[in-house]
Short mmCIF file of C-alpha atoms and ligand atoms in Angstrom, two decimals:
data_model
loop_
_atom_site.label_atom_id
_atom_site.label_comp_id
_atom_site.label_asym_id
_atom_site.label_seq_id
_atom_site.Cartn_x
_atom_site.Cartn_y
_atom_site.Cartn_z
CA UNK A 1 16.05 -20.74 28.91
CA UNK A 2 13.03 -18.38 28.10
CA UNK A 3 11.33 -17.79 24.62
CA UNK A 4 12.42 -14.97 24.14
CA UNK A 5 16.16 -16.10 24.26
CA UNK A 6 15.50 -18.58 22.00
CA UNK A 7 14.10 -16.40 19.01
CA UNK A 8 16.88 -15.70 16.49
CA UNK A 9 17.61 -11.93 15.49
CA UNK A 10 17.09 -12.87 11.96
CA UNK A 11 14.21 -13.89 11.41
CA UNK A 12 13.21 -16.10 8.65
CA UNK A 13 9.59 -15.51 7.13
CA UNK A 14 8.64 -19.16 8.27
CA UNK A 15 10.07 -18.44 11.77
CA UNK A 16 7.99 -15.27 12.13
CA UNK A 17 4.84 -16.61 11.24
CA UNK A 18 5.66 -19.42 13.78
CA UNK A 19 6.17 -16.88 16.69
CA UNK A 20 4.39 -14.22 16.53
CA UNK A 21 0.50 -14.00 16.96
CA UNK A 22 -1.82 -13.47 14.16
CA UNK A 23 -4.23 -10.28 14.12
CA UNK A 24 -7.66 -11.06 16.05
CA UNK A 25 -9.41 -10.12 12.83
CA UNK A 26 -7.24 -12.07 10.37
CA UNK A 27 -10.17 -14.98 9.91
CA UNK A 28 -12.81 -12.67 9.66
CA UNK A 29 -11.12 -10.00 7.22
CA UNK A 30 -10.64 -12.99 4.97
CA UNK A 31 -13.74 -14.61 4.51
CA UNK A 32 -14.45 -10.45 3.24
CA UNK A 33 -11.01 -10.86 0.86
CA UNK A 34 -12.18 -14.29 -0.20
CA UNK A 35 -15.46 -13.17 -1.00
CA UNK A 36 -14.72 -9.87 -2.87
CA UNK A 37 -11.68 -12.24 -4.79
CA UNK A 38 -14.35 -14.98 -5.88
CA UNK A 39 -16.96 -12.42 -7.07
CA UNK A 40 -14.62 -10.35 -9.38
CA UNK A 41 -12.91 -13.66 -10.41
CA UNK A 42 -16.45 -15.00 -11.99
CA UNK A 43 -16.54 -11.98 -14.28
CA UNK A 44 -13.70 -11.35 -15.17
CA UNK A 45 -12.24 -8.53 -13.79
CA UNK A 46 -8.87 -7.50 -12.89
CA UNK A 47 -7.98 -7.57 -9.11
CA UNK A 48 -4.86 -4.96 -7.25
CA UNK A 49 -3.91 -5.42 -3.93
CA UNK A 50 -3.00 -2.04 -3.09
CA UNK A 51 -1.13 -1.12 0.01
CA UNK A 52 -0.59 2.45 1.38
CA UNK A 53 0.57 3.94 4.79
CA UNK A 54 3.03 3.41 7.57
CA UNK A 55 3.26 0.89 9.76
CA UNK A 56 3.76 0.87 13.43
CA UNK A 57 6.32 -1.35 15.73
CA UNK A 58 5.03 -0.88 19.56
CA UNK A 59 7.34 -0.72 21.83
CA UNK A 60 4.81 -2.74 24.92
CA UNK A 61 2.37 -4.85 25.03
CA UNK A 62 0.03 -2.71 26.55
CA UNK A 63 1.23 -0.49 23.67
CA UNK A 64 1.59 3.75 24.93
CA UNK A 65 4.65 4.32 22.83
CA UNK A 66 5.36 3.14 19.65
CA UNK A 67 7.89 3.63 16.21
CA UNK A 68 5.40 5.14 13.22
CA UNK A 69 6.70 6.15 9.72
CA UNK A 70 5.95 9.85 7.94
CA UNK A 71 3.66 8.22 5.54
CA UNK A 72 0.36 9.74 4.90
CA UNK A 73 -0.80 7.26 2.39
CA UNK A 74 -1.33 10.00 0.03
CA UNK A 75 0.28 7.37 -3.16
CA UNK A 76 -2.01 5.00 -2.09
CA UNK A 77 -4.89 5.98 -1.87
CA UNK A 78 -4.45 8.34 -5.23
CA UNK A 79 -3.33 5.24 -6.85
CA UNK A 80 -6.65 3.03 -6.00
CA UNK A 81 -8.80 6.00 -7.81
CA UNK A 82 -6.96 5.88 -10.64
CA UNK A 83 -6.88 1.69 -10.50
CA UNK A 84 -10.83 1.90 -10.25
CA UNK A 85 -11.17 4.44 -13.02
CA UNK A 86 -9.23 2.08 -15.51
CA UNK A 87 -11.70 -0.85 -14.42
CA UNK A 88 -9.62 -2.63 -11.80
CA UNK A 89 -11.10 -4.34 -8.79
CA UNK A 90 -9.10 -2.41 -6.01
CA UNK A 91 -8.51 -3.91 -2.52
CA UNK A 92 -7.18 -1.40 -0.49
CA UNK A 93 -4.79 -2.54 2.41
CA UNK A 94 -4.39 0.69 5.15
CA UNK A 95 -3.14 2.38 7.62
CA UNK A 96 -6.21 2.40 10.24
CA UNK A 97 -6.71 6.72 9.82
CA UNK A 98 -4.19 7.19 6.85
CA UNK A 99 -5.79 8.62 3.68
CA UNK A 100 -8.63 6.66 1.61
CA UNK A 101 -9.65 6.86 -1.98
CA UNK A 102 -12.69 9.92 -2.73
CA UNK A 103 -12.45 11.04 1.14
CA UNK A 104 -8.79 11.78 0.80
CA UNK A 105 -10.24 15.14 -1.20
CA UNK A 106 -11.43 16.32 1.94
CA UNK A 107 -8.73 15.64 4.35
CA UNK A 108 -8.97 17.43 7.77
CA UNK A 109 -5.86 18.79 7.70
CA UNK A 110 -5.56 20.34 4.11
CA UNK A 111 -9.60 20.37 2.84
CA UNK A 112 -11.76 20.25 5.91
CA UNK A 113 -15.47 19.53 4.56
CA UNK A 114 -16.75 21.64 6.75
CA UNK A 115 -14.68 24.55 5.06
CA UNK A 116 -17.04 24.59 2.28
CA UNK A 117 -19.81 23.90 3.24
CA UNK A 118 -22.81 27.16 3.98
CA UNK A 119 -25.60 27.98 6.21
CA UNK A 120 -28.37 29.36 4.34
CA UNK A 121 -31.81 30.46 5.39
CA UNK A 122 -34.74 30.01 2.96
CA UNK A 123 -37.67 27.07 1.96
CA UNK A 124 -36.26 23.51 2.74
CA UNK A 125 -36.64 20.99 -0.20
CA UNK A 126 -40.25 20.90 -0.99
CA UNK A 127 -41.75 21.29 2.11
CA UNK A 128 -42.67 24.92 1.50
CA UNK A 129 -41.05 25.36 5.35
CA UNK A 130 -38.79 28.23 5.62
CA UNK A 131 -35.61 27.58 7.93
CA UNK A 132 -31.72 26.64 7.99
CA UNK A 133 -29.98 24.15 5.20
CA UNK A 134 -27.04 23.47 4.25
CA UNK A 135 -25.47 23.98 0.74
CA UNK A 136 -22.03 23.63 -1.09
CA UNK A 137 -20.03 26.89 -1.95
CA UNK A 138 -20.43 27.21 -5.74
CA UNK A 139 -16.30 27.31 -6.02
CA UNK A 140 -16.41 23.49 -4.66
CA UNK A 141 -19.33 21.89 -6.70
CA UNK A 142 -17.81 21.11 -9.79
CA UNK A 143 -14.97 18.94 -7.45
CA UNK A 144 -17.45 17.30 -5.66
CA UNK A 145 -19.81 16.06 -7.83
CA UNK A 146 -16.97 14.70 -9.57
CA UNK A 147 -15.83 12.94 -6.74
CA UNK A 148 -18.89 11.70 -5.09
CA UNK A 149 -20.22 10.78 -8.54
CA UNK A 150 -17.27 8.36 -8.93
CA UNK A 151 -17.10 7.12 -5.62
CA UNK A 152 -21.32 6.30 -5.69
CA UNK A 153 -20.00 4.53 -8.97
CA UNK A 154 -17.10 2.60 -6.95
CA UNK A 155 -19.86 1.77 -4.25
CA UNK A 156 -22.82 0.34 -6.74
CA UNK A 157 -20.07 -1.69 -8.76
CA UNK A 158 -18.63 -3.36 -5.95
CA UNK A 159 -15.19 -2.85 -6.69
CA UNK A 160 -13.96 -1.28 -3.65
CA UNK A 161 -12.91 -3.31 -0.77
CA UNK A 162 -11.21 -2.09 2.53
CA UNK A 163 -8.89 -3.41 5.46
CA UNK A 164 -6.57 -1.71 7.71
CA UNK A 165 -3.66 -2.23 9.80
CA UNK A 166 -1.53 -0.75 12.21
CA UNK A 167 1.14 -2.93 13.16
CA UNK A 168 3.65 -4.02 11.42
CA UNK A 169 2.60 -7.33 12.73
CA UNK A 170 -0.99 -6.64 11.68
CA UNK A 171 0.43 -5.66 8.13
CA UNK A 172 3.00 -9.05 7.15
CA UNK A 173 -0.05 -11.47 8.51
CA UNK A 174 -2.60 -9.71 6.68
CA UNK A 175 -0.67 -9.35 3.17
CA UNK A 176 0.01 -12.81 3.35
CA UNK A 177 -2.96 -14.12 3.57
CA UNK A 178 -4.73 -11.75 1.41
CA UNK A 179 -2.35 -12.39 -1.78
CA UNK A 180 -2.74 -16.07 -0.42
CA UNK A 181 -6.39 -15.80 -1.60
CA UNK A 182 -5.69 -13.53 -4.03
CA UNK A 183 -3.27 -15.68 -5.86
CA UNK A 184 -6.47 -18.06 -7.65
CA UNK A 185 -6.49 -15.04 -10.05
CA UNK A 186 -2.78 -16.04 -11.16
CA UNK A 187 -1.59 -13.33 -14.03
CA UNK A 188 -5.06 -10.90 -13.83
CA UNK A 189 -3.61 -10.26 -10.25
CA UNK A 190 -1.43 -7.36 -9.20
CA UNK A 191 0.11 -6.17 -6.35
CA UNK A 192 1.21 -2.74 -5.38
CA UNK A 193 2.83 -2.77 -2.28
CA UNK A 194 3.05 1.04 -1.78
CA UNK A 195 3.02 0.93 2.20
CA UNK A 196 6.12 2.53 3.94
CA UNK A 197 7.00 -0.92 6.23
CA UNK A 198 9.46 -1.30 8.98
CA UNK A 199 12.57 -2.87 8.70
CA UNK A 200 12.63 -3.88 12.43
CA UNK A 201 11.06 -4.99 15.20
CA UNK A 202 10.17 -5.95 18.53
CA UNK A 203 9.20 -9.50 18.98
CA UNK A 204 6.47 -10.34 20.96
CA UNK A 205 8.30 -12.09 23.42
CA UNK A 206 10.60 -9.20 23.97
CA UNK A 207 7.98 -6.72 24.85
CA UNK A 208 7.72 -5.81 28.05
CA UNK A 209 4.49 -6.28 29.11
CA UNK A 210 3.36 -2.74 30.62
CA UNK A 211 4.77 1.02 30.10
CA UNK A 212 8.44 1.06 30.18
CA UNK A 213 9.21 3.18 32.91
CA UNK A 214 11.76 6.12 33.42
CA UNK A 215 14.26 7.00 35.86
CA UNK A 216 17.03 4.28 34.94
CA UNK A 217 18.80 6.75 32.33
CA UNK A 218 18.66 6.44 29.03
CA UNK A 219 16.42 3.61 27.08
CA UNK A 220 18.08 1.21 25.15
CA UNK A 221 16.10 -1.01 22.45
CA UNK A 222 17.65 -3.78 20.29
CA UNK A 223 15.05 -4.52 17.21
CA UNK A 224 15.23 -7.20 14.98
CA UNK A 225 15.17 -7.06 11.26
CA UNK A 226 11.58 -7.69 9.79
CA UNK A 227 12.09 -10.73 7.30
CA UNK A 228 12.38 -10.26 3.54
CA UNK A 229 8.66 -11.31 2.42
CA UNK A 230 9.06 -9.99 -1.43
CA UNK A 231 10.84 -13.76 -1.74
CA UNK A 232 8.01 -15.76 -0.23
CA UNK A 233 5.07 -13.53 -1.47
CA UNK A 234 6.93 -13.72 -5.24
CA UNK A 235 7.64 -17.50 -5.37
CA UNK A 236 5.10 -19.09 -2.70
CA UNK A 237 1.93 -16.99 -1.93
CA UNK A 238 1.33 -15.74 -4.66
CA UNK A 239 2.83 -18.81 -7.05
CA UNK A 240 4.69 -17.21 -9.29
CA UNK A 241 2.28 -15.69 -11.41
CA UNK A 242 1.06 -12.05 -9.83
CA UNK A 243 2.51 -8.56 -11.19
CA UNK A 244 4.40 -7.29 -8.09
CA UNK A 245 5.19 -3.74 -8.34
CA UNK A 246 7.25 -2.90 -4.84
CA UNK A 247 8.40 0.63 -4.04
CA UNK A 248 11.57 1.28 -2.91
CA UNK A 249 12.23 5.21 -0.98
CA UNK A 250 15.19 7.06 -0.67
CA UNK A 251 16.64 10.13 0.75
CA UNK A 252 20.25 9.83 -1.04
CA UNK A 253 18.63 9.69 -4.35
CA UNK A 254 22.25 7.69 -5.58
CA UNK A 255 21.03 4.55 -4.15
CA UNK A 256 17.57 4.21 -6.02
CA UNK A 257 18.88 2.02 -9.47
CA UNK A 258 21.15 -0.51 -7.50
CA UNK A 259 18.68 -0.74 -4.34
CA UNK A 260 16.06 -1.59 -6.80
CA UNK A 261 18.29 -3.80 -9.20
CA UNK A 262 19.63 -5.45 -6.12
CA UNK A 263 15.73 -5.96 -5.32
CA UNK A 264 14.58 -7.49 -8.65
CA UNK A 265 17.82 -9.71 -8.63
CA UNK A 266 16.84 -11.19 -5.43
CA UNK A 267 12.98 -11.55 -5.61
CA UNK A 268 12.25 -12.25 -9.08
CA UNK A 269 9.68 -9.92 -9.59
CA UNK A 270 8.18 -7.29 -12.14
CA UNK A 271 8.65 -3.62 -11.47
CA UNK A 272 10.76 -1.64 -8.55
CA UNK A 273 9.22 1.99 -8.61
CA UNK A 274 11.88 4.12 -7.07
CA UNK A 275 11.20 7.73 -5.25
CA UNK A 276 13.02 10.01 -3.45
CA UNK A 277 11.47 11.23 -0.32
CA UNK A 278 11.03 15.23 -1.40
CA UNK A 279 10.64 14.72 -4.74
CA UNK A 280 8.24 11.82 -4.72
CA UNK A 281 5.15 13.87 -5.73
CA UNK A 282 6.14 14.61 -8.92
CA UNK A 283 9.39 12.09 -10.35
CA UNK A 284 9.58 8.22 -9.87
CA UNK A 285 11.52 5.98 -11.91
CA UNK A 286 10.54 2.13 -13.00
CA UNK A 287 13.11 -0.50 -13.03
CA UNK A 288 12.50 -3.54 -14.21
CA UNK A 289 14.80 -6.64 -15.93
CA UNK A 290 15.06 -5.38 -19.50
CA UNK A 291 13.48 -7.44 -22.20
CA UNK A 292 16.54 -7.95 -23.84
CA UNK A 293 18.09 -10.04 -20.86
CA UNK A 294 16.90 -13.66 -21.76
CA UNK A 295 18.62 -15.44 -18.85
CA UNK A 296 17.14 -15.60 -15.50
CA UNK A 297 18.44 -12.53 -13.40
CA UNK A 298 18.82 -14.57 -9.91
CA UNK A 299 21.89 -12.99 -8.19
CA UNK A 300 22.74 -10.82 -10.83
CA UNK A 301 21.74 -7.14 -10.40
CA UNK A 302 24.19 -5.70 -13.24
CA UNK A 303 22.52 -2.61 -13.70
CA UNK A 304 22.74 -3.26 -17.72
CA UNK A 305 20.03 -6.08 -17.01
CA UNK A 306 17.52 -3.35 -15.97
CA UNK A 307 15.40 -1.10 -18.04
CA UNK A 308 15.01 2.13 -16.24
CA UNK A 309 12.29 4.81 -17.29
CA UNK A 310 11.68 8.05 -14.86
CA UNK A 311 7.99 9.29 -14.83
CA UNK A 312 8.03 13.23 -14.28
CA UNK A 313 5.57 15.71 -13.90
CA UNK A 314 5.65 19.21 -13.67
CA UNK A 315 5.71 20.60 -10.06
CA UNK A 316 3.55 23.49 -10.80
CA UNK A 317 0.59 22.03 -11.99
CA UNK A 318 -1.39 21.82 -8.83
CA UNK A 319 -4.15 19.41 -11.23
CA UNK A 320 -2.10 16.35 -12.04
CA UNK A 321 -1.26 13.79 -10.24
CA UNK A 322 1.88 11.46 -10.91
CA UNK A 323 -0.13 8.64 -9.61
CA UNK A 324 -1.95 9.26 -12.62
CA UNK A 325 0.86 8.11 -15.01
CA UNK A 326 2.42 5.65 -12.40
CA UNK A 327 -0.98 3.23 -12.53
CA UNK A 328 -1.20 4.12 -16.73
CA UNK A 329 2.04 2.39 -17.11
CA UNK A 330 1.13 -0.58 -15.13
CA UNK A 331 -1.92 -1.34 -16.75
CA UNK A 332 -0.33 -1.53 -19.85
CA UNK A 333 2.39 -3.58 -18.31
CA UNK A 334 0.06 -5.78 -16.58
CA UNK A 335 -1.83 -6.04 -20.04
CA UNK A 336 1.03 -7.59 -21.32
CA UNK A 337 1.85 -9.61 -18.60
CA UNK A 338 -1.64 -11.39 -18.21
CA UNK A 339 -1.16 -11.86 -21.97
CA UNK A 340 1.80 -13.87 -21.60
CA UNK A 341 -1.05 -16.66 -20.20
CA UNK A 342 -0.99 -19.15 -22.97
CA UNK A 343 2.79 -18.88 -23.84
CA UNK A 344 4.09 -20.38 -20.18
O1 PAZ B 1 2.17 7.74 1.61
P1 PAZ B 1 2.96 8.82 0.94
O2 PAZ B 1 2.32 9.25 -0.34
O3 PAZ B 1 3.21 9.96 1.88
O4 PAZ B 1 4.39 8.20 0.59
C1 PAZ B 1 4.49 7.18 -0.37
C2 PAZ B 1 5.74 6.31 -0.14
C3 PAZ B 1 6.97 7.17 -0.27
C4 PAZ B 1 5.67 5.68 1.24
C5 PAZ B 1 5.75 5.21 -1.25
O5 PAZ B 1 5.83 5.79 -2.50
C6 PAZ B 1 6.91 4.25 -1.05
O6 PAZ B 1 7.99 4.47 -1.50
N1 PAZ B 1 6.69 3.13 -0.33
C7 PAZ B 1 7.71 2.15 -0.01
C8 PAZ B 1 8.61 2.68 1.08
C9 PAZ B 1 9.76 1.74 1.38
O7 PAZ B 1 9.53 0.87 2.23
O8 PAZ B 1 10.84 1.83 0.79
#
């Protein structure tokens, strides 16, 4: 009987670990994680995991076609500014080519720096040469000093530090071990799993090895379910003691509460942020188990056990940014949280 046989459908978080291959990187982006962790833990300083962008599930091993999600990881990487601006240590968990802190401002698509940038002729710095430089339009200085001036901040302090992923594969390996190592911090860590990750997949040993060829009809694919890792990351990698914030998206806005009551019933953790996919730019809503429930929630996702607070903004106001609000409420949640130390 082949491996691939074998391999359940299911698959449990210890059985996928125990199948499928680790990233090539995964040693070396830790010692980074474990470094940037260590450094931040000597002084003090809250640490986020934040995670942002889709991942992918390729279809071969010498991977042409693949499954991707719509996620631009526009929440995450707004979210990481604002985490750095309140004096968080931000390690930012990507997409390979989705959207990054500061440089998201000048996205190809909808701000391409060369846009505003000008050709002038005159004396170059203090040469006394006359010939071609380069200048800012006026209307985009004010924006740009602002955001290089916080992102040379970002870059002296330290406080930034960077992986990516593609795969889905890439992404479960890597989140594991980073709030592994991430997990010494115990309450000053948090975790904002914002990424937009399969549910399924194709297991290595399923993947045909080269291009799946055409001409035999239609192409039929049976994916497995990725495992539920909110259980193991809440109760084992991270020990118990992180602020997990998971988001939870919708299109049939209806199924937002109970989807995320159902998810804080199961997991155990702190805060379900629930959007709907077209209006996720500007409403969210927070569930989490109410302080009035006393009794462990296990099992029981009665929606009465759950507080739940929407976060709106208006639509029209082209300058804010709900992501704003969204990280303003976790830090004082987190605040509160971490100060819960002594009392367990
Ligand atoms: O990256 P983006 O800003 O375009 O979208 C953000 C989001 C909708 C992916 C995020 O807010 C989210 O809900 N992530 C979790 C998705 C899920 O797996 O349910």
């Amino acid at each position: 009987m082949s491996t691939a046989s074998t391999l359940e459908s299911t698959f449990s978080a210890e059985t996928y670990f125990a199948t499928q291959p680790p990233p090539v990187s995964l040693d070396q982006d830790i010692l980074g994680v474990r470094e940037f962790v260590q450094r931040h833990a000597r002084t003090g300083r809250k640490v986020v995991l934040v995670t942002s962008g889709g991942t992918t599930v390729p279809l071969e091993l010498n991977v042409v076609r693949f499954l991707d999600n719509f996620s631009a990881g526009t929440r995450g990487a707004t979210s990481a500014e604002y985490f750095l601006k309140a004096g968080y240590a931000v390690i930012f968990m990507h997409r390979q080519f989705s959207l990054q802190p500061f440089s998201r401002h000048y996205s190809h698509s909808t701000h391409p720096f060369l846009d505003f940038l000008e050709v002038e002729q005159g004396t170059i710095g203090t040469s006394g040469s006359e010939g071609a430089y380069i200048s800012v339009k006026p209307s985009e200085r004010t924006q740009l000093l602002e955001v290089l001036a916080a992102y040379k901040t970002v870059q002296k302090a330290g406080t930034l530090h960077t992986l990516n992923f593609v795969t889905v594969n890439d992404y479960l390996w890597l989140l594991r071990a980073i709030s592994q190592e991430l997990s010494v911090l115990g309450r000053d860590a948090m975790y904002y799993l914002a990424a937009a990750v399969s549910d399924f997949f194709l297991p290595r040993q399923k993947l045909s090895e080269h291009k799946i060829q055409s001409g035999k009809g239609s192409l039929h694919i049976e994916m497995d379910q990725v495992p539920k890792i909110l259980k193991p990351l809440v109760s084992d990698w991270t020990r118990g003691e992180g602020f997990i914030v998971s988001f939870k998206l919708e299109t049939d806005s209806s199924l937002l509460v109970p989807k995320a009551c159902a998810a804080l019933a199961r997991y155990g953790h702190q805060v379900v942020i629930g959007n709907d996919l077209h209006t996720r730019k500007h409403q969210v809503i927070f569930v989490s188990p109410s302080p009035k429930t006393s009794s462990s929630l296990q099992g029981n996702s009665d929606e009465q056990h759950f507080e739940q607070v929407w976060l709106r903004i208006d639509p029209a106001d082209k300058n804010k940014e709900i992501e704003e609000d969204i990280v303003a409420e976790l830090v004082v949640r987190h605040r509160a949280w971490a100060g819960l130390r002594s009392m367990t």
